[in-house]
Short mmCIF file of N, CA, C and O in Angstrom, two decimals:
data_model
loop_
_atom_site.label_atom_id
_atom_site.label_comp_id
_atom_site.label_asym_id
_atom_site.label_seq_id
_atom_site.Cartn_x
_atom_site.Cartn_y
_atom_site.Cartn_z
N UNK E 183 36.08 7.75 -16.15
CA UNK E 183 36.10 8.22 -17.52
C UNK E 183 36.84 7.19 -18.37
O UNK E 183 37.69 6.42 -17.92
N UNK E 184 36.46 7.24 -19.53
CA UNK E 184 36.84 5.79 -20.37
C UNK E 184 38.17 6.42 -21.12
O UNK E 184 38.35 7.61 -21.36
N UNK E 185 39.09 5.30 -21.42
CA UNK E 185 40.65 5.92 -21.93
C UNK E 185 40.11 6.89 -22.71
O UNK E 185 39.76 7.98 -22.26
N UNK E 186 40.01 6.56 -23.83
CA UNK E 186 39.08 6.97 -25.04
C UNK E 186 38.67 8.06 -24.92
O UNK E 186 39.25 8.85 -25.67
N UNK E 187 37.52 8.71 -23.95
CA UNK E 187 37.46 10.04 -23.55
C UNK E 187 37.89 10.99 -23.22
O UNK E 187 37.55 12.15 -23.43
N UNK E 188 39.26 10.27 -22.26
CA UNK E 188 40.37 11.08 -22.04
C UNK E 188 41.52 11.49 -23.22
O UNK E 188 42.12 12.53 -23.51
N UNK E 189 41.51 10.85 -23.47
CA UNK E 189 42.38 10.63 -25.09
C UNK E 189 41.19 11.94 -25.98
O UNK E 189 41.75 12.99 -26.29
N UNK E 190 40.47 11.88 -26.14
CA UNK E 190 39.79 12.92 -26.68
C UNK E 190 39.62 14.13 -25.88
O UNK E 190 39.68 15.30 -26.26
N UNK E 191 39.42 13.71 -24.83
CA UNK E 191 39.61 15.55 -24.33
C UNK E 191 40.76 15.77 -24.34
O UNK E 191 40.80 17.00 -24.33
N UNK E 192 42.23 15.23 -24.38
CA UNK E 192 43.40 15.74 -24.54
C UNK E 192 43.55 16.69 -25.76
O UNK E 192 44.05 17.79 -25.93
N UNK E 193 42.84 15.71 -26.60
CA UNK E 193 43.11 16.52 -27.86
C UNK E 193 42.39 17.54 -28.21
O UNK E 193 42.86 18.30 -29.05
N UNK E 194 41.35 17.74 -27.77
CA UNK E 194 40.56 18.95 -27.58
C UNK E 194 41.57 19.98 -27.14
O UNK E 194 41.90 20.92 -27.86
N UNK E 195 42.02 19.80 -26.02
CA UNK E 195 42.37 20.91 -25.34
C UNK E 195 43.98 21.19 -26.20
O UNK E 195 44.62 22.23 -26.03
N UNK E 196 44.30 20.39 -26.85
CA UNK E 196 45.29 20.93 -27.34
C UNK E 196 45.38 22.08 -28.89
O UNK E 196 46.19 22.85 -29.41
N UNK E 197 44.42 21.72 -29.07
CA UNK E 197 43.87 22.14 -30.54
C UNK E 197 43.71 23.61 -30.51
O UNK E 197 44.07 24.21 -31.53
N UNK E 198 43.31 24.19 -29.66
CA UNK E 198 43.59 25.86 -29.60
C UNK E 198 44.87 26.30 -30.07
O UNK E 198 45.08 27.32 -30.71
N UNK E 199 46.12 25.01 -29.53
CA UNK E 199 47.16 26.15 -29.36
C UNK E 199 47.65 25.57 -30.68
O UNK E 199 48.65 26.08 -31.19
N UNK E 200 47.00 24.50 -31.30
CA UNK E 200 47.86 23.85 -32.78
C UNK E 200 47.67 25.82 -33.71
O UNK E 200 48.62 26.32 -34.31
N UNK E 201 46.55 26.40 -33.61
CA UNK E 201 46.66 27.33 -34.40
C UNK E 201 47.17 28.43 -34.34
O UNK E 201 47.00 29.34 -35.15
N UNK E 202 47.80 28.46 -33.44
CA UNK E 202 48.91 29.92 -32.88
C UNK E 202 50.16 29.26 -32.75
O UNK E 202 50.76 29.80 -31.82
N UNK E 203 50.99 28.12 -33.37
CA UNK E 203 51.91 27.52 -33.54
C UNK E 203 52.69 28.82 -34.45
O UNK E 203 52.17 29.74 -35.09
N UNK E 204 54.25 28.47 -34.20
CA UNK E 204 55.15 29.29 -35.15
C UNK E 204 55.11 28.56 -36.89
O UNK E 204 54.55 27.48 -37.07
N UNK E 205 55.56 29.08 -37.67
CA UNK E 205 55.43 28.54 -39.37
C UNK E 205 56.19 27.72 -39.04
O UNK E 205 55.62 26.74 -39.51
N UNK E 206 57.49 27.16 -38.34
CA UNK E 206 57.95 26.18 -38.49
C UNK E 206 57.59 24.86 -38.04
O UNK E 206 57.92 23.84 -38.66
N UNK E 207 56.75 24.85 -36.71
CA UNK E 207 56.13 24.27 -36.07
C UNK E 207 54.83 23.79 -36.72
O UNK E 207 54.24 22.75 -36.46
N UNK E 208 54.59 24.45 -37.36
CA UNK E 208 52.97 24.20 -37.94
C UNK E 208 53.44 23.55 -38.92
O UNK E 208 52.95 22.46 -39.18
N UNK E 209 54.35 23.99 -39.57
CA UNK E 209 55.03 22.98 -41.24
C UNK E 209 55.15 21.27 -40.48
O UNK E 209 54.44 20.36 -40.91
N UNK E 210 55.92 21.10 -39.60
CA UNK E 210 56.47 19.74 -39.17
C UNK E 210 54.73 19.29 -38.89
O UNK E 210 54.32 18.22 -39.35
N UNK E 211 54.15 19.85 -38.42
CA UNK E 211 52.70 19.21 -37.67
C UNK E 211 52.17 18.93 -39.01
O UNK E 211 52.08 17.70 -39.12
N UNK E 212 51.67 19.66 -40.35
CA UNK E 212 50.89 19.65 -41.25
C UNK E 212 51.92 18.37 -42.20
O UNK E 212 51.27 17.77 -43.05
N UNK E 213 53.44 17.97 -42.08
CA UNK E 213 54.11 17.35 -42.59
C UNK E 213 53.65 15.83 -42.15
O UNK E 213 53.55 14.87 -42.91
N UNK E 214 53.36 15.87 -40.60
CA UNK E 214 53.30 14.78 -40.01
C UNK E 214 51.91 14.20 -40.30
O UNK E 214 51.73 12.99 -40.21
N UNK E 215 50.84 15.14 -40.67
CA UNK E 215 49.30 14.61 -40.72
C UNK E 215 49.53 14.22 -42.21
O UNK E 215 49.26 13.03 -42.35
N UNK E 216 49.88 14.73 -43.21
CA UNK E 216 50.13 14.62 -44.83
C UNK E 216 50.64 12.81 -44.19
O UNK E 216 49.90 11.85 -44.39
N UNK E 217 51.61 12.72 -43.65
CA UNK E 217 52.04 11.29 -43.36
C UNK E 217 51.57 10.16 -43.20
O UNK E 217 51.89 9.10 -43.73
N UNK E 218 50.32 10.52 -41.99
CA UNK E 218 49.33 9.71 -41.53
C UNK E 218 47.88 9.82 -42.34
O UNK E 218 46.92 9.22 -41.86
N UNK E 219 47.75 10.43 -43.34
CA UNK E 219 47.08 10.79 -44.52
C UNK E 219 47.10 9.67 -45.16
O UNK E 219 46.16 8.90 -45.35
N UNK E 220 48.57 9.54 -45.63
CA UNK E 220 48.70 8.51 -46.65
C UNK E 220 49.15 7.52 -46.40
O UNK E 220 49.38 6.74 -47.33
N UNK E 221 49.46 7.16 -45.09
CA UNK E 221 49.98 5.63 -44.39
C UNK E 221 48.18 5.10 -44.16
O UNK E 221 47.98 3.91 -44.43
N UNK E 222 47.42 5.60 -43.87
CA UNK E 222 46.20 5.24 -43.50
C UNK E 222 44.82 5.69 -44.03
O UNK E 222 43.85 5.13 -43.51
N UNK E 223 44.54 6.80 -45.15
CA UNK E 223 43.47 7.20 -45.38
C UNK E 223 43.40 7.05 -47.25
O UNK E 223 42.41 6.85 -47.95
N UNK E 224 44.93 7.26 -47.70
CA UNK E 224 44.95 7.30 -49.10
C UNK E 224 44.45 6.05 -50.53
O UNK E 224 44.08 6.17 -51.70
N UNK E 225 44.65 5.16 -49.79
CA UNK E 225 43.78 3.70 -50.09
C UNK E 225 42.45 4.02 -50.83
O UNK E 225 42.15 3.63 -51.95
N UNK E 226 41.67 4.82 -49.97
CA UNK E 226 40.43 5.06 -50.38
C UNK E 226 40.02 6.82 -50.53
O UNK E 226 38.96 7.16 -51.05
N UNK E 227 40.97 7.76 -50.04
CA UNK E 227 40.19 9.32 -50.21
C UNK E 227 41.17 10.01 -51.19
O UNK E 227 42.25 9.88 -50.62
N UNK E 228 41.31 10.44 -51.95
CA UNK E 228 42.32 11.54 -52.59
C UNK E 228 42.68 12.83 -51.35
O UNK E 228 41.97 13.79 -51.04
N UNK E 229 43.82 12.48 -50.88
CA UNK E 229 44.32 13.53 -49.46
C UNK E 229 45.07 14.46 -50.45
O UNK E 229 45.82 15.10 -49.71
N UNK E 230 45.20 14.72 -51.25
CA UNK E 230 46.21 15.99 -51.44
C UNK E 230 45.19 17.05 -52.41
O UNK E 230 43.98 16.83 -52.56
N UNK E 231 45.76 18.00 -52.91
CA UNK E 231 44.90 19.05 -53.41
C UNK E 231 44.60 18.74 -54.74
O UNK E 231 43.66 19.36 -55.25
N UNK E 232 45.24 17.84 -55.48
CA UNK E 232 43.97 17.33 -56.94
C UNK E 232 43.77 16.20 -56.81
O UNK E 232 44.10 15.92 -55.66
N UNK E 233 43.44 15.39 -57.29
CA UNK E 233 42.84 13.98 -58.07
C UNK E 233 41.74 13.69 -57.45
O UNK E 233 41.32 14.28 -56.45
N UNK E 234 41.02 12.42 -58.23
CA UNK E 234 40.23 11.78 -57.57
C UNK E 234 40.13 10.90 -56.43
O UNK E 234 41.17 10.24 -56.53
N UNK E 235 39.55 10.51 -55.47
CA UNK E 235 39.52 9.84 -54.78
C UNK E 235 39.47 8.17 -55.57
O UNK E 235 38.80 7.95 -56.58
N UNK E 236 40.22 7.23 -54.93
CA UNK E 236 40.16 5.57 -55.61
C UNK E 236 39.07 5.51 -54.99
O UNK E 236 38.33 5.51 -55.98
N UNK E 237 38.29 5.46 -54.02
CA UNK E 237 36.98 5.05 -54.08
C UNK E 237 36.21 5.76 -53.96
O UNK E 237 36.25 6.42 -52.92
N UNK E 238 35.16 6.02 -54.88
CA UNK E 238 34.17 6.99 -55.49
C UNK E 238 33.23 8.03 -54.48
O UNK E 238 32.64 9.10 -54.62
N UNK E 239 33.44 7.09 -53.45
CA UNK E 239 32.42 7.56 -52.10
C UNK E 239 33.00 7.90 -51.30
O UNK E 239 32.37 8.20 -50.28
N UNK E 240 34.22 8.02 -51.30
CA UNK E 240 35.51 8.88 -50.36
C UNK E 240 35.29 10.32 -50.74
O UNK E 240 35.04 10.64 -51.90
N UNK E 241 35.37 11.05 -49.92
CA UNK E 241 35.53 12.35 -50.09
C UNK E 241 36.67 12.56 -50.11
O UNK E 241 37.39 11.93 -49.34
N UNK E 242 37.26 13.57 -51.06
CA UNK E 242 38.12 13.68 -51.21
C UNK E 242 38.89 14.98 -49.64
O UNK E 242 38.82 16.09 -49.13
N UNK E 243 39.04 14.66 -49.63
CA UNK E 243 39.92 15.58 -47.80
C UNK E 243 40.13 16.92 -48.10
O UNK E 243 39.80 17.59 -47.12
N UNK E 244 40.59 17.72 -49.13
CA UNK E 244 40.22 18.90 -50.05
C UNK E 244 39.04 20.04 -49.67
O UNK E 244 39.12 21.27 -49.54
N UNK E 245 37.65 18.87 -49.50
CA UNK E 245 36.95 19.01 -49.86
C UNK E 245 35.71 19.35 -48.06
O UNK E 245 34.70 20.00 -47.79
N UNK E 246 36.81 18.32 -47.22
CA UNK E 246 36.23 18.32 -46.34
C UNK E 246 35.26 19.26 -45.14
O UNK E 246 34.28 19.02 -44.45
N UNK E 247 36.25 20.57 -45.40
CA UNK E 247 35.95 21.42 -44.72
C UNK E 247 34.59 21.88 -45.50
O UNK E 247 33.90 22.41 -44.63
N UNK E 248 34.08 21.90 -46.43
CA UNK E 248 33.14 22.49 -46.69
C UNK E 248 31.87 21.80 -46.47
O UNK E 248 30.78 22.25 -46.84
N UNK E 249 32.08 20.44 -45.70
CA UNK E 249 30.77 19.57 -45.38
C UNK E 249 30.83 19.90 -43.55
O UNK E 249 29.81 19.61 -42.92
N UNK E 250 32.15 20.56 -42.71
CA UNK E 250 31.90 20.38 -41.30
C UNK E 250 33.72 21.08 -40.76
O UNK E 250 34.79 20.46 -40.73
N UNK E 251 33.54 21.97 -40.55
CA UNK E 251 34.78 22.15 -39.61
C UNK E 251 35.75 21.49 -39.49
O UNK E 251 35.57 20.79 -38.49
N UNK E 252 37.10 21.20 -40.09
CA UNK E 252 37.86 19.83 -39.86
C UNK E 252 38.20 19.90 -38.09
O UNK E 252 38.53 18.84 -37.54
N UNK E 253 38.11 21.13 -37.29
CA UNK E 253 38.87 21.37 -36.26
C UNK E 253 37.89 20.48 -35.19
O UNK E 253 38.30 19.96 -34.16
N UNK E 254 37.08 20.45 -35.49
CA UNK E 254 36.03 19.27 -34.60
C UNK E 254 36.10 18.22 -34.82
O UNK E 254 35.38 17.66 -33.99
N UNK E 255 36.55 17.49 -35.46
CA UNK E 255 37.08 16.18 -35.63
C UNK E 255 37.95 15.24 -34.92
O UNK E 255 38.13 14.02 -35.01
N UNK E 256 38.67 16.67 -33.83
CA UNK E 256 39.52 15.73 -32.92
C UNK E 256 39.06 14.57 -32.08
O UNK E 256 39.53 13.43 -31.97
N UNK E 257 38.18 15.06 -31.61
CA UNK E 257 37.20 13.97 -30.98
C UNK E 257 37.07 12.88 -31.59
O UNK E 257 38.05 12.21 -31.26
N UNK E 258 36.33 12.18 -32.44
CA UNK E 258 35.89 11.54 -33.22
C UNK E 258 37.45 10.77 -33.59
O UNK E 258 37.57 9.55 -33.44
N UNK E 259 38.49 11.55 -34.04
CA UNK E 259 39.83 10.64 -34.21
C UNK E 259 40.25 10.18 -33.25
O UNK E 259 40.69 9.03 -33.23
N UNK E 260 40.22 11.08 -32.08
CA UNK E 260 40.66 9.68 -30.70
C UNK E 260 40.16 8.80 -30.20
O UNK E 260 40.54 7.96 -29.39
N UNK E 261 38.45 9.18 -31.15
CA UNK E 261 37.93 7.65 -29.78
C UNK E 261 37.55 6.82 -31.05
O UNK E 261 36.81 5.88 -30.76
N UNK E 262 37.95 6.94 -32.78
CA UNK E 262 37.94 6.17 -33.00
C UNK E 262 36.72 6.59 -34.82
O UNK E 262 35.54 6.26 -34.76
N UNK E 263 37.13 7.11 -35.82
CA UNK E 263 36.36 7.36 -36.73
C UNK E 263 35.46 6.61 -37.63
O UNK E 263 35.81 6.40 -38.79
N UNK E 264 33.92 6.04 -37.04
CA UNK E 264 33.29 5.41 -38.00
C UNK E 264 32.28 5.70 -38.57
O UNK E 264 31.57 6.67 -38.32
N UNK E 265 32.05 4.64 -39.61
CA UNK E 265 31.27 5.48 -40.41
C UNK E 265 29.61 4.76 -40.77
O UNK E 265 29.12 3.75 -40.26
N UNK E 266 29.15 5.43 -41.55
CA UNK E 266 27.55 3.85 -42.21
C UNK E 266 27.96 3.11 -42.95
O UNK E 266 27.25 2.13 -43.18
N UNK E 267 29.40 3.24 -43.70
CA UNK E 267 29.48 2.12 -44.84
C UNK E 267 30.50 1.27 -43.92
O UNK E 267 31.16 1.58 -42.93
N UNK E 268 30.36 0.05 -44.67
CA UNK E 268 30.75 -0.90 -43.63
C UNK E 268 32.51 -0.99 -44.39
O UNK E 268 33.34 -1.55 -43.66
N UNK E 269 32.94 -0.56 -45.53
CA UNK E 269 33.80 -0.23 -46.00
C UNK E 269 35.43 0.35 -45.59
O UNK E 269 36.58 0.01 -45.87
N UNK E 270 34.60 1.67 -44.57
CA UNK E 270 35.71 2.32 -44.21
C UNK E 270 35.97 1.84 -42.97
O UNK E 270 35.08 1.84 -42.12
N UNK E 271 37.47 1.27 -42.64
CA UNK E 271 38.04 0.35 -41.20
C UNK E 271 37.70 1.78 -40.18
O UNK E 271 37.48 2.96 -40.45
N UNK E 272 37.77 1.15 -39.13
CA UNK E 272 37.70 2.17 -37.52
C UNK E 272 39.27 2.26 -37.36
O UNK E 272 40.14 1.39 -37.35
N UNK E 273 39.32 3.62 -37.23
CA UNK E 273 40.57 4.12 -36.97
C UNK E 273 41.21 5.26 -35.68
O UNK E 273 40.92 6.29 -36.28
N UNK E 274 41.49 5.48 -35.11
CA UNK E 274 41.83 5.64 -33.60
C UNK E 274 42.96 6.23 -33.52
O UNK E 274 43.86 5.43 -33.27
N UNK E 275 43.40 7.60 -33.67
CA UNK E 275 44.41 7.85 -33.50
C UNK E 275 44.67 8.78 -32.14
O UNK E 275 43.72 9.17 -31.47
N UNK E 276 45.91 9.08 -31.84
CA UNK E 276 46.36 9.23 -30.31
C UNK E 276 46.43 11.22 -30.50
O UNK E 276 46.79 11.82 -31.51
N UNK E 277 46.16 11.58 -29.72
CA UNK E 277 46.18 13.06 -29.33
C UNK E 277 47.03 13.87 -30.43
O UNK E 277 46.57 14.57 -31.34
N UNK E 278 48.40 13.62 -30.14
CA UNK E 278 49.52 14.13 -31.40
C UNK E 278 49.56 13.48 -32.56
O UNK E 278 50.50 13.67 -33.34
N UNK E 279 48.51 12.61 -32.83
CA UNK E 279 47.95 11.96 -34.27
C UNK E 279 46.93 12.89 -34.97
O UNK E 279 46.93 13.40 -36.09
N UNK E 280 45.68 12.96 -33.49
CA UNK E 280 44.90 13.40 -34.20
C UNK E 280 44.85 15.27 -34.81
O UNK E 280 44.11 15.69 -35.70
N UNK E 281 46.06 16.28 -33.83
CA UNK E 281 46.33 17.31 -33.95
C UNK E 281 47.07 17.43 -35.20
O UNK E 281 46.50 18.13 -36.04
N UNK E 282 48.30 16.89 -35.56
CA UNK E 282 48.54 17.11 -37.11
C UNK E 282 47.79 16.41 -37.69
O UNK E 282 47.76 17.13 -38.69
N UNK E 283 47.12 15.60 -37.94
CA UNK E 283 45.93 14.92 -39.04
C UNK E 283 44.80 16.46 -39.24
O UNK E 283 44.56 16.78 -40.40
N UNK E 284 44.40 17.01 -38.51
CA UNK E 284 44.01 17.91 -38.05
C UNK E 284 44.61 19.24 -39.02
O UNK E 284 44.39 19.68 -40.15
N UNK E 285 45.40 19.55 -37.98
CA UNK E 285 46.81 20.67 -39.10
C UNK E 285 46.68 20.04 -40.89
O UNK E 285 46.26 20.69 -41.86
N UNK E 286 47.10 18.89 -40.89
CA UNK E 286 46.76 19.07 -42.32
C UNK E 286 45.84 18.94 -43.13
O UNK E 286 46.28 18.77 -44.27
N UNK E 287 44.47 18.94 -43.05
CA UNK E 287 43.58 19.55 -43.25
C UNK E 287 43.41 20.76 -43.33
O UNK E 287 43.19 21.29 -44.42
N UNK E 288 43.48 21.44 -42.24
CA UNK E 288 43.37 22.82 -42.21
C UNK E 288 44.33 23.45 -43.43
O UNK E 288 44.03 24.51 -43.99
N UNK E 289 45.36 22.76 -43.71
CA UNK E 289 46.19 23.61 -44.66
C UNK E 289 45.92 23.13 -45.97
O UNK E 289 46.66 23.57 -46.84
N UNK E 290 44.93 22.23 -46.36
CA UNK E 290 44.42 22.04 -47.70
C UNK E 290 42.88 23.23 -47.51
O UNK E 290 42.15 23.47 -48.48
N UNK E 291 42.73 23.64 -46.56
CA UNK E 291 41.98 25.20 -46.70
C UNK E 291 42.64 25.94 -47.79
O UNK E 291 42.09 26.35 -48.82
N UNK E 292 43.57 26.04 -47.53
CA UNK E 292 44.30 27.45 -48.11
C UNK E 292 44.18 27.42 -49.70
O UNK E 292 44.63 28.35 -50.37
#
C-alpha cells in the first residue's frame, strides 16, 4: 500500500470520531484548520464567512459544502488536492491536518 493511501485511510478512519468531539476539543480542531486555511489556501479562496475570494475562480470555502460534502475530502487532502487549473499548487496534508482543515469547514456550515 502506497504511504499516501495509508495516510488517507488514517484519516478516514478518524473522521467519525472528529464529530462526537467535546465543544472544547472541536473549538481547538476548527481553530487549527481556520490556521491551515490561511497559511495555505487564503492567497486564492475567501476561507472565512464573508468576502470575496482574490481569485475569481476560487470558491469561496463558505460555500463549499453546497457543491460536495466537505467530510469526504479527507482523502483527497492526504494524498494530495488537485485540480484542472494549472493554477492551484498540489497540496498534501497529514491525517491531523487534514481532520481540522476538515472541522473547519464543517463549522462555516453553521
Amino acid at each position: 500500500m502506497r504511504p499516501a493511501a495509508i495516510l488517507a485511510a488514517g484519516a478516514l478512519a478518524v473522521l467519525p470520531g472528529l464529530f462526537s468531539l467535546p465543544a472544547h476539543a472541536w473549538d481547538r480542531q476548527v481553530k487549527k484548520g481556520e490556521t491551515l486555511a490561511r497559511t495555505n489556501c487564503a492567497r486564492c479562496h475567501a476561507i472565512g464567512r464573508v468576502g470575496a475570494s482574490p481569485l475569481g475562480e476560487a470558491p469561496p470555502f463558505r460555500e463549499l459544502h453546497t457543491r460536495y460534502p466537505v467530510e469526504d475530502l479527507g482523502e483527497a487532502l492526504a494524498e494530495g488536492i488537485r485540480t484542472g487549473h494549472p493554477s492551484m499548487p498540489e497540496f498534501r496534508f497529514d491525517p491531523d491536518q487534514a481532520e481540522a482543515l476538515i472541522a473547519y469547514l464543517k463549522s462555516l456550515e453553521r
